[in-house]
Tab-separated table of C-alpha atoms in Angstrom:
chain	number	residue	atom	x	y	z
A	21	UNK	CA	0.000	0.000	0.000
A	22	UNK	CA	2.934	2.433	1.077
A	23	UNK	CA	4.576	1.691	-1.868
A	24	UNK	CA	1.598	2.144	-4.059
A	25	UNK	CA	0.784	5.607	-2.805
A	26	UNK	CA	4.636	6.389	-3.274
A	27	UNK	CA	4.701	5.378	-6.645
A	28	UNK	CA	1.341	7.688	-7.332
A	29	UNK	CA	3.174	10.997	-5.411
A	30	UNK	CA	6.046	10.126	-7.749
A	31	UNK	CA	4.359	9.769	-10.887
A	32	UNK	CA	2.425	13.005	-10.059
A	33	UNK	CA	6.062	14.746	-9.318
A	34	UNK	CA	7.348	13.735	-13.156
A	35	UNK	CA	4.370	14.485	-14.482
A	36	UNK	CA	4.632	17.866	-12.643
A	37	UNK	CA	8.144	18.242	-13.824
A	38	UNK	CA	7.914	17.002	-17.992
A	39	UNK	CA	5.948	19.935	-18.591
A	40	UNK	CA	8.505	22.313	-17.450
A	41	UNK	CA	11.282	20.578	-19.772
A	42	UNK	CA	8.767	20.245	-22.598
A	43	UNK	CA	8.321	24.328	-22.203
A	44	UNK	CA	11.778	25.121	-21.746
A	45	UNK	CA	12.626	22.894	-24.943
A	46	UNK	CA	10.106	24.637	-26.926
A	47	UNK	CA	11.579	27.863	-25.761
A	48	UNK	CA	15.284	27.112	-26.661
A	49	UNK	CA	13.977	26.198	-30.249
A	50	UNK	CA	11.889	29.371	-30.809
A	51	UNK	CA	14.497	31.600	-29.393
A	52	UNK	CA	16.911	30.268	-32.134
A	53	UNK	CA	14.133	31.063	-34.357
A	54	UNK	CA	13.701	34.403	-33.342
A	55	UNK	CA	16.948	35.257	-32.885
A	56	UNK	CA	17.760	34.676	-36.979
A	57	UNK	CA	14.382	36.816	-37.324
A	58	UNK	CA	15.602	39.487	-35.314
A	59	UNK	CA	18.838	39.633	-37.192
A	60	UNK	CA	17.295	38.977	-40.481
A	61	UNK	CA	14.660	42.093	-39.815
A	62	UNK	CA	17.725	44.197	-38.607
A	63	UNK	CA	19.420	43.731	-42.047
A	64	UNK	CA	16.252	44.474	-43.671
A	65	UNK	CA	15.769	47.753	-42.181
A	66	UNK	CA	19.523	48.870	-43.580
A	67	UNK	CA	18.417	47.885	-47.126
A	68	UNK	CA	15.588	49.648	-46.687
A	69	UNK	CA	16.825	52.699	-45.648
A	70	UNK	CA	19.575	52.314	-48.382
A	71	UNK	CA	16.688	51.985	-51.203
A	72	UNK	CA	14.790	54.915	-49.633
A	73	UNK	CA	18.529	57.068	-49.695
A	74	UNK	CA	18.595	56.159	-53.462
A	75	UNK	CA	15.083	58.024	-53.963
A	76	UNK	CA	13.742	55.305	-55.972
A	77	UNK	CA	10.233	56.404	-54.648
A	78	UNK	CA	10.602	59.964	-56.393
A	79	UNK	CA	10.247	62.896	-54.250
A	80	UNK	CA	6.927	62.458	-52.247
A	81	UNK	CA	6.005	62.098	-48.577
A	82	UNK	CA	6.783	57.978	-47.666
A	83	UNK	CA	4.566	56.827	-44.718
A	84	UNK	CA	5.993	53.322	-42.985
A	85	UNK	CA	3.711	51.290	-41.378
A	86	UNK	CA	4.997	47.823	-40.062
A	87	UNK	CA	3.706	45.075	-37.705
A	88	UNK	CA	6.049	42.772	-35.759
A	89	UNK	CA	9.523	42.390	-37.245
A	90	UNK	CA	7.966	44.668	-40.155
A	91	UNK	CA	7.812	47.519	-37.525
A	92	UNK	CA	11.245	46.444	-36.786
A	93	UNK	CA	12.404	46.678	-39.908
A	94	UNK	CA	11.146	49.874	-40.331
A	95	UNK	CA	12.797	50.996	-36.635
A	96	UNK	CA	16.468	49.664	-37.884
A	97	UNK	CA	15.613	51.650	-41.154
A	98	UNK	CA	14.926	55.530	-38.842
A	99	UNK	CA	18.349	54.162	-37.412
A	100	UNK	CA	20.575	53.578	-40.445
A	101	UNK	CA	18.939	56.663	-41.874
A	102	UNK	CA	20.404	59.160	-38.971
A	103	UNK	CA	23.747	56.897	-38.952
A	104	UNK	CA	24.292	57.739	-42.396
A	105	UNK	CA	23.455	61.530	-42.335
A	106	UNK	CA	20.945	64.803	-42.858
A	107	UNK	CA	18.213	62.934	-43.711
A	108	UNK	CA	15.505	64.684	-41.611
A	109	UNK	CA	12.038	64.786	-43.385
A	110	UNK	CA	12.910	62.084	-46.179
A	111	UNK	CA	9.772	60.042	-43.880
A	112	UNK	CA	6.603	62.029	-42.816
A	113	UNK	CA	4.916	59.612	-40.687
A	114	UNK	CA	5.472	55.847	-38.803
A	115	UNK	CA	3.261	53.469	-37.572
A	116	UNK	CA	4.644	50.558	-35.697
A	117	UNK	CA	2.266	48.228	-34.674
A	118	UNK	CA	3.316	45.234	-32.091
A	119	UNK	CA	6.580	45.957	-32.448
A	120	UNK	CA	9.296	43.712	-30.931
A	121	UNK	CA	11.317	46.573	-30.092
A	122	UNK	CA	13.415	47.149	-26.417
A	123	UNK	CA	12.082	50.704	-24.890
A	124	UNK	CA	15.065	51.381	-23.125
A	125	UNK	CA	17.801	49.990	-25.148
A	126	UNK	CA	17.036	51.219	-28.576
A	127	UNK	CA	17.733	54.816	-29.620
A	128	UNK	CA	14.139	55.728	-30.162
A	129	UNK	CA	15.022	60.023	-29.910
A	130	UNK	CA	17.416	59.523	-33.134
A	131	UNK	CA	14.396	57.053	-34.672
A	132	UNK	CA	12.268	59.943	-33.738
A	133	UNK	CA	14.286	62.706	-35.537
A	134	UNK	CA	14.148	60.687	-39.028
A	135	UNK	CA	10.134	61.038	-38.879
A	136	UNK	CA	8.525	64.685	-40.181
A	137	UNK	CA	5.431	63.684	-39.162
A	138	UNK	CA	3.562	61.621	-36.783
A	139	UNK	CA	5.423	58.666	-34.707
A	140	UNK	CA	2.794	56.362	-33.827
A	141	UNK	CA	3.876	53.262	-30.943
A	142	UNK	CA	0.842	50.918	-31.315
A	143	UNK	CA	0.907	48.198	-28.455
A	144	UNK	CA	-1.674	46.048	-26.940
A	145	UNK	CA	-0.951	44.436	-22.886
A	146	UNK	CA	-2.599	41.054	-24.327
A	147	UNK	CA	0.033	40.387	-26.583
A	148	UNK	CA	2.034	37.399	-24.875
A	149	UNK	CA	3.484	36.364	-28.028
A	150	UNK	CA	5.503	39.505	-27.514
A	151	UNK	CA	6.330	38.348	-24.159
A	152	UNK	CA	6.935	34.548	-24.900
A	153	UNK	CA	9.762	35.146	-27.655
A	154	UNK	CA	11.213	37.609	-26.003
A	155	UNK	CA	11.377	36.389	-22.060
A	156	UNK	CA	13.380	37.528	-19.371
A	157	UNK	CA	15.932	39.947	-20.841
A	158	UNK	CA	14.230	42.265	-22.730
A	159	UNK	CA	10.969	42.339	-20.474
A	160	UNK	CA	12.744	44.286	-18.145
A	161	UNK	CA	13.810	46.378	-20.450
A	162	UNK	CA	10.167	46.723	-22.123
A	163	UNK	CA	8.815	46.413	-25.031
A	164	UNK	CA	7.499	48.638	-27.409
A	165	UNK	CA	4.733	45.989	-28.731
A	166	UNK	CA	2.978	45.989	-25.193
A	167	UNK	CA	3.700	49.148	-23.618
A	168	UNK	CA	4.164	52.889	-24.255
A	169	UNK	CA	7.139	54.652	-25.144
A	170	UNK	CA	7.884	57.327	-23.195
A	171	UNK	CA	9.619	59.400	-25.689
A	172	UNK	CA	8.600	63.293	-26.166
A	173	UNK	CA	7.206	62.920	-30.060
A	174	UNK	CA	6.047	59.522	-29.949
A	175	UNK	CA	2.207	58.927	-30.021
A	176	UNK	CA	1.206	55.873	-27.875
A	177	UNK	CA	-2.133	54.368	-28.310
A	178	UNK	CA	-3.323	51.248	-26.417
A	179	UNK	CA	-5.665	49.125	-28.739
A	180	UNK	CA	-5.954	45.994	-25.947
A	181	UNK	CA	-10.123	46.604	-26.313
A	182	UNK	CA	-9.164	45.364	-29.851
A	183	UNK	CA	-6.265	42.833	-29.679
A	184	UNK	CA	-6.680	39.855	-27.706
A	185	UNK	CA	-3.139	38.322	-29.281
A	186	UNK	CA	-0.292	39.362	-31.650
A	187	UNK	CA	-2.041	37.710	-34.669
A	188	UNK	CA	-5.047	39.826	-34.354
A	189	UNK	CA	-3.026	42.809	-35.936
A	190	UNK	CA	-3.899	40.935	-38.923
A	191	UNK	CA	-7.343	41.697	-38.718
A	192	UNK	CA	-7.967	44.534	-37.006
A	193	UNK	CA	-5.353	46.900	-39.068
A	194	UNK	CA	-7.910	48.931	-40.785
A	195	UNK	CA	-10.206	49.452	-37.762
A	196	UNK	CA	-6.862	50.859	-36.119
A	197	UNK	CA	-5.619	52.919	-38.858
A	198	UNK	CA	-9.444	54.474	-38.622
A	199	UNK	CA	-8.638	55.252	-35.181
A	200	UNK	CA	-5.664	56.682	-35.554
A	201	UNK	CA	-7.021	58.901	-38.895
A	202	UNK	CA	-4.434	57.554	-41.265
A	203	UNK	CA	-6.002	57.273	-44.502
A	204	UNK	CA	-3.450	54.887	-45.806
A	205	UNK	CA	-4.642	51.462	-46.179
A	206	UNK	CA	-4.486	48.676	-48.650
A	207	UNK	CA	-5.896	45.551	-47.163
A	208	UNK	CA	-3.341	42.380	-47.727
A	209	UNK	CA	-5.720	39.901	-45.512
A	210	UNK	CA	-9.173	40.019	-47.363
A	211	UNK	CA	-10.756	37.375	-45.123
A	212	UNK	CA	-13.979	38.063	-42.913
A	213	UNK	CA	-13.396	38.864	-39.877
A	214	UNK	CA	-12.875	36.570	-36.565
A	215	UNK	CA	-15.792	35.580	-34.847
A	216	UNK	CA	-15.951	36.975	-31.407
């Protein structure tokens, strides 16, 4: 009997403990994952800002608007644009919406400087996917995608009543471009819309 009721507590224990090691597997291969991501979107952003440097789109006003690494593309793309010189005004307006983006360890007053117009931080608190990939060392550093940034110039605007997860960006782009008055929009996901 003793040993029975041992052998229960026990199973119960490894039980207990696999899902831990499961989750912490998981986690090891998506941070390799996102790590290439993160580097590939950084290298995107310098092309980026080297193909807007060449003028190839002629001389009118360029709005950015990017979600996830997009908006970190277009973030390493304000940065390589004030690295490489006077290029004040060349954007008039950002959007970045759930962007996986440090707060405190980026250089978002030079990012600021690139941008004529309006710099608008779009974050929701129920994005965890935000949180999952990037854990522990740049939580406590922030992140752009699920708070405000509190940087004179940047426009912060909570849209948690609308996103309940990083993938509903997808579908609720338009309704937040409405919001925010930007009359910019060319829908790429032309599916109905979730079911609530």
């Amino acid at each position: 009997m003793r040993q029975g009721a041992m052998m229960t507590v026990l199973s119960g224990l490894v039980s207990a403990l696999a899902w831990p090691a499961v989750l912490l597997a998981a986690t090891d291969w998506i941070d390799s994952k996102w790590s290439m991501a993160i580097d590939r979107s950084d290298k995107a952003g310098k092309l980026l800002a080297e193909v807007l440097l060449k003028g190839l789109q002629g001389n009118r006003p360029v709005t950015l608007l990017g979600f996830s690494l997009g908006a970190r593309v277009i973030f390493k793309c304000l940065q390589q644009l004030a690295e490489s010189g006077e290029n004040e005004g060349l954007i008039e307006r950002v959007v970045l919406l759930g962007a996986p983006i440090s707060v405190k360890g980026e250089q978002w007053e030079t990012a600021r400087k690139m941008v004529a117009g309006r710099f608008v931080n779009v974050y929701s608190t129920n994005d965890w996917i935000l949180g999952v990939t990037f854990r522990a060392s740049l939580l406590t550093q922030g992140l752009a995608g699920i708070q405000a940034v509190d940087v004179p110039g940047i426009e912060n605007v909570d849209v948690s009543h609308v996103i309940d997860g990083h993938s509903s960006y997808l579908w609720a782009v338009e309704q937040i471009l409405a919001q925010l008055e930007i009359d910019t929009y060319y829908p790429v996901f032309n599916c109905a819309p979730r079911p609530e």
